[in-house]
């Protein structure tokens, strides 16, 4: 014989609240997500620091004397791109933990503090449960790259490019005209014209990715009806 609860519609037996033990478990879960997001945030800072340090070394070498080559300022771009790719990959992991913590803040702690009602009829807990059952990245690699460029790397890339321009403009003597500056930009068998055009494309490419990712984030947030996307669900 079926019990009375089994005969009730699913909407009537669906739980709409949490008991004290479950609230305590969710609180510990939140602490764990904050801890993991903090650890991965530190890892993001590490790769940014690597990029800044290597650029500083390249600046020191290139400006150590008027006769020093601007080549280190060109080669450091390869390392900066490597650090950017590593940081974007780490950001995708960080964003998972951050999104979960933020989801708990907005749907668990804020309602609990505001009116004591968890509003579980909104099914926010099911979205979180699905994220634990089927974990996945919440942003694509290109979005992650764009966000890291907007936060840090665009400034690093601009400083690198500006330093290269200053180097060929002042060393070994102040440049007199544009053709002379182009000649100074020669690096081994690579003509200065090719290097300058590549440098312009280099900056424009990363700038376009940054702008595209910004528009994608705005569109995503607008679709969800929020000023900022929580990157969840």
Tab-separated table of C-alpha atoms in Angstrom:
chain	number	residue	atom	x	y	z
A	1	UNK	CA	0.000	0.000	0.000
A	2	UNK	CA	1.361	3.396	-0.947
A	3	UNK	CA	1.884	5.916	1.783
A	4	UNK	CA	-0.106	9.123	1.904
A	5	UNK	CA	2.948	11.178	0.872
A	6	UNK	CA	3.412	9.042	-2.215
A	7	UNK	CA	-0.129	9.851	-3.337
A	8	UNK	CA	0.438	13.606	-3.089
A	9	UNK	CA	1.481	15.612	-6.170
A	10	UNK	CA	5.187	16.377	-6.366
A	11	UNK	CA	4.511	20.099	-5.960
A	12	UNK	CA	2.885	19.473	-2.565
A	13	UNK	CA	5.675	17.352	-1.102
A	14	UNK	CA	8.487	19.481	-2.517
A	15	UNK	CA	10.559	20.941	0.295
A	16	UNK	CA	10.424	24.712	0.643
A	17	UNK	CA	12.802	25.228	3.561
A	18	UNK	CA	15.909	23.852	5.269
A	19	UNK	CA	16.248	22.684	8.845
A	20	UNK	CA	18.956	23.902	11.214
A	21	UNK	CA	21.361	21.044	10.400
A	22	UNK	CA	21.032	21.634	6.668
A	23	UNK	CA	21.570	25.371	7.062
A	24	UNK	CA	24.741	24.588	9.002
A	25	UNK	CA	25.906	22.255	6.215
A	26	UNK	CA	25.301	24.961	3.605
A	27	UNK	CA	27.259	27.435	5.742
A	28	UNK	CA	30.242	25.045	5.774
A	29	UNK	CA	29.847	24.569	2.043
A	30	UNK	CA	30.040	28.334	1.560
A	31	UNK	CA	33.214	28.514	3.637
A	32	UNK	CA	34.763	25.824	1.460
A	33	UNK	CA	33.871	27.655	-1.765
A	34	UNK	CA	35.276	30.929	-0.427
A	35	UNK	CA	38.487	29.151	0.557
A	36	UNK	CA	38.893	27.584	-2.882
A	37	UNK	CA	38.169	30.864	-4.671
A	38	UNK	CA	40.739	32.612	-2.454
A	39	UNK	CA	43.406	30.025	-3.287
A	40	UNK	CA	42.768	30.330	-7.021
A	41	UNK	CA	42.682	34.128	-6.760
A	42	UNK	CA	46.200	33.946	-5.330
A	43	UNK	CA	47.282	31.812	-8.282
A	44	UNK	CA	45.940	34.477	-10.655
A	45	UNK	CA	48.028	37.114	-8.896
A	46	UNK	CA	51.087	34.881	-9.249
A	47	UNK	CA	50.969	34.748	-13.058
A	48	UNK	CA	50.334	38.499	-13.240
A	49	UNK	CA	53.390	39.061	-11.045
A	50	UNK	CA	55.456	36.844	-13.362
A	51	UNK	CA	54.413	38.948	-16.347
A	52	UNK	CA	55.278	42.195	-14.556
A	53	UNK	CA	58.643	40.896	-13.363
A	54	UNK	CA	59.707	39.590	-16.785
A	55	UNK	CA	58.700	42.873	-18.406
A	56	UNK	CA	60.716	44.720	-15.770
A	57	UNK	CA	63.768	42.571	-16.549
A	58	UNK	CA	63.378	43.258	-20.273
A	59	UNK	CA	63.122	47.001	-19.592
A	60	UNK	CA	66.235	46.897	-17.436
A	61	UNK	CA	68.256	45.097	-20.107
A	62	UNK	CA	67.095	47.222	-23.025
A	63	UNK	CA	67.589	50.548	-21.245
A	64	UNK	CA	70.808	49.562	-19.466
A	65	UNK	CA	72.851	51.440	-22.079
A	66	UNK	CA	72.268	53.389	-25.307
A	67	UNK	CA	73.841	50.568	-27.304
A	68	UNK	CA	71.631	47.843	-25.776
A	69	UNK	CA	69.320	46.031	-28.204
A	70	UNK	CA	65.508	46.427	-28.044
A	71	UNK	CA	65.239	42.684	-28.751
A	72	UNK	CA	64.407	41.776	-25.102
A	73	UNK	CA	61.314	43.979	-25.349
A	74	UNK	CA	60.195	41.922	-28.350
A	75	UNK	CA	60.965	38.502	-26.878
A	76	UNK	CA	59.260	39.288	-23.579
A	77	UNK	CA	55.981	39.456	-25.513
A	78	UNK	CA	56.146	35.675	-25.953
A	79	UNK	CA	56.406	35.185	-22.192
A	80	UNK	CA	53.598	37.652	-21.515
A	81	UNK	CA	51.314	35.739	-23.892
A	82	UNK	CA	52.286	32.461	-22.182
A	83	UNK	CA	51.437	33.931	-18.764
A	84	UNK	CA	48.169	35.291	-20.150
A	85	UNK	CA	47.160	31.837	-21.401
A	86	UNK	CA	48.061	30.247	-18.059
A	87	UNK	CA	46.144	32.898	-16.175
A	88	UNK	CA	43.073	32.541	-18.386
A	89	UNK	CA	43.058	28.797	-17.717
A	90	UNK	CA	43.362	29.402	-13.985
A	91	UNK	CA	40.639	32.031	-14.165
A	92	UNK	CA	38.164	29.479	-15.518
A	93	UNK	CA	38.727	27.362	-12.405
A	94	UNK	CA	38.577	30.400	-10.109
A	95	UNK	CA	35.336	31.515	-11.737
A	96	UNK	CA	33.644	28.218	-10.815
A	97	UNK	CA	34.374	28.624	-7.105
A	98	UNK	CA	33.653	32.352	-7.139
A	99	UNK	CA	30.318	31.875	-8.907
A	100	UNK	CA	29.193	29.256	-6.416
A	101	UNK	CA	30.149	31.447	-3.457
A	102	UNK	CA	28.405	34.444	-4.969
A	103	UNK	CA	25.328	32.338	-5.731
A	104	UNK	CA	25.109	31.323	-2.077
A	105	UNK	CA	25.557	34.927	-0.967
A	106	UNK	CA	22.757	36.267	-3.147
A	107	UNK	CA	20.293	33.377	-2.798
A	108	UNK	CA	21.027	31.990	0.665
A	109	UNK	CA	22.619	34.548	2.964
A	110	UNK	CA	21.015	37.730	1.620
A	111	UNK	CA	17.388	36.442	1.820
A	112	UNK	CA	18.120	34.809	5.191
A	113	UNK	CA	19.366	38.092	6.622
A	114	UNK	CA	16.796	40.277	4.892
A	115	UNK	CA	13.497	38.555	5.729
A	116	UNK	CA	14.385	35.087	7.029
A	117	UNK	CA	12.920	33.392	3.956
A	118	UNK	CA	15.189	31.367	1.697
A	119	UNK	CA	12.728	31.591	-1.237
A	120	UNK	CA	13.424	28.018	-2.236
A	121	UNK	CA	10.404	28.132	-4.538
A	122	UNK	CA	12.708	30.014	-6.923
A	123	UNK	CA	14.722	26.770	-7.278
A	124	UNK	CA	18.080	28.433	-6.787
A	125	UNK	CA	19.145	25.386	-4.772
A	126	UNK	CA	18.489	23.119	-7.768
A	127	UNK	CA	20.737	25.251	-9.974
A	128	UNK	CA	23.507	24.900	-7.400
A	129	UNK	CA	22.870	21.163	-7.044
A	130	UNK	CA	23.112	20.679	-10.808
A	131	UNK	CA	26.436	22.522	-10.800
A	132	UNK	CA	27.756	20.041	-8.244
A	133	UNK	CA	26.306	17.038	-10.040
A	134	UNK	CA	27.589	18.129	-13.445
A	135	UNK	CA	30.548	20.482	-12.861
A	136	UNK	CA	31.653	22.551	-15.830
A	137	UNK	CA	33.363	25.800	-16.685
A	138	UNK	CA	31.028	28.780	-16.591
A	139	UNK	CA	32.946	30.835	-19.157
A	140	UNK	CA	34.783	29.976	-22.359
A	141	UNK	CA	38.540	30.284	-22.738
A	142	UNK	CA	38.188	33.336	-25.006
A	143	UNK	CA	35.960	35.106	-22.477
A	144	UNK	CA	38.502	34.304	-19.760
A	145	UNK	CA	41.340	35.679	-21.901
A	146	UNK	CA	39.368	38.856	-22.577
A	147	UNK	CA	38.612	39.403	-18.906
A	148	UNK	CA	42.242	38.988	-17.886
A	149	UNK	CA	43.324	41.393	-20.631
A	150	UNK	CA	40.814	43.968	-19.393
A	151	UNK	CA	41.870	43.564	-15.778
A	152	UNK	CA	45.655	43.512	-16.115
A	153	UNK	CA	47.316	42.501	-19.337
A	154	UNK	CA	46.239	45.331	-21.622
A	155	UNK	CA	48.265	47.715	-19.481
A	156	UNK	CA	51.241	45.349	-19.468
A	157	UNK	CA	51.102	45.030	-23.268
A	158	UNK	CA	50.776	48.794	-23.717
A	159	UNK	CA	53.796	49.421	-21.470
A	160	UNK	CA	55.795	46.871	-23.450
A	161	UNK	CA	54.881	48.529	-26.763
A	162	UNK	CA	55.475	52.041	-25.452
A	163	UNK	CA	58.862	51.015	-24.056
A	164	UNK	CA	59.888	49.621	-27.452
A	165	UNK	CA	58.877	52.877	-29.162
A	166	UNK	CA	60.770	54.947	-26.593
A	167	UNK	CA	63.844	52.739	-26.923
A	168	UNK	CA	64.177	53.180	-30.679
A	169	UNK	CA	63.344	56.899	-30.336
A	170	UNK	CA	66.036	57.888	-27.829
A	171	UNK	CA	68.846	55.325	-28.109
A	172	UNK	CA	71.627	55.665	-29.027
A	173	UNK	CA	70.649	59.243	-29.964
A	174	UNK	CA	67.285	60.981	-30.335
A	175	UNK	CA	65.635	59.928	-33.583
A	176	UNK	CA	65.537	62.592	-36.307
A	177	UNK	CA	62.795	61.242	-38.565
A	178	UNK	CA	60.443	58.301	-39.151
A	179	UNK	CA	62.694	56.380	-41.599
A	180	UNK	CA	65.474	56.428	-39.030
A	181	UNK	CA	63.118	55.058	-36.362
A	182	UNK	CA	62.041	52.262	-38.711
A	183	UNK	CA	65.678	51.386	-39.400
A	184	UNK	CA	66.390	51.192	-35.681
A	185	UNK	CA	63.459	48.787	-35.284
A	186	UNK	CA	65.312	46.163	-37.353
A	187	UNK	CA	65.931	42.988	-35.354
A	188	UNK	CA	68.395	40.682	-37.082
A	189	UNK	CA	66.951	39.620	-40.461
A	190	UNK	CA	63.506	41.044	-39.605
A	191	UNK	CA	62.958	44.484	-41.153
A	192	UNK	CA	61.704	47.276	-38.949
A	193	UNK	CA	58.585	47.707	-41.071
A	194	UNK	CA	57.536	44.101	-40.439
A	195	UNK	CA	58.229	44.391	-36.726
A	196	UNK	CA	56.235	47.612	-36.350
A	197	UNK	CA	53.261	46.279	-38.327
A	198	UNK	CA	53.342	43.061	-36.294
A	199	UNK	CA	53.450	45.096	-33.080
A	200	UNK	CA	50.408	47.138	-34.105
A	201	UNK	CA	48.519	43.963	-35.013
A	202	UNK	CA	49.678	42.438	-31.717
A	203	UNK	CA	48.072	45.230	-29.670
A	204	UNK	CA	44.941	45.477	-31.807
A	205	UNK	CA	44.315	41.733	-31.612
A	206	UNK	CA	44.333	41.652	-27.803
A	207	UNK	CA	42.313	44.881	-27.644
A	208	UNK	CA	39.624	43.399	-29.905
A	209	UNK	CA	39.418	40.294	-27.702
A	210	UNK	CA	39.055	42.506	-24.621
A	211	UNK	CA	36.273	44.587	-26.206
A	212	UNK	CA	34.484	41.506	-27.530
A	213	UNK	CA	34.553	39.819	-24.120
A	214	UNK	CA	33.247	42.991	-22.477
A	215	UNK	CA	30.296	43.136	-24.859
A	216	UNK	CA	29.640	39.435	-24.331
A	217	UNK	CA	29.574	39.960	-20.557
A	218	UNK	CA	27.237	42.938	-20.890
A	219	UNK	CA	24.930	40.969	-23.172
A	220	UNK	CA	24.928	38.013	-20.802
A	221	UNK	CA	24.159	40.212	-17.787
A	222	UNK	CA	21.410	42.028	-19.685
A	223	UNK	CA	19.846	38.717	-20.658
A	224	UNK	CA	19.738	37.721	-16.995
A	225	UNK	CA	18.377	41.096	-15.908
A	226	UNK	CA	21.392	41.975	-13.755
A	227	UNK	CA	24.063	44.646	-13.942
A	228	UNK	CA	26.708	41.936	-13.735
A	229	UNK	CA	26.559	38.319	-14.757
A	230	UNK	CA	27.092	35.879	-11.894
A	231	UNK	CA	28.362	33.269	-14.360
A	232	UNK	CA	26.225	30.592	-12.767
A	233	UNK	CA	23.884	28.066	-14.363
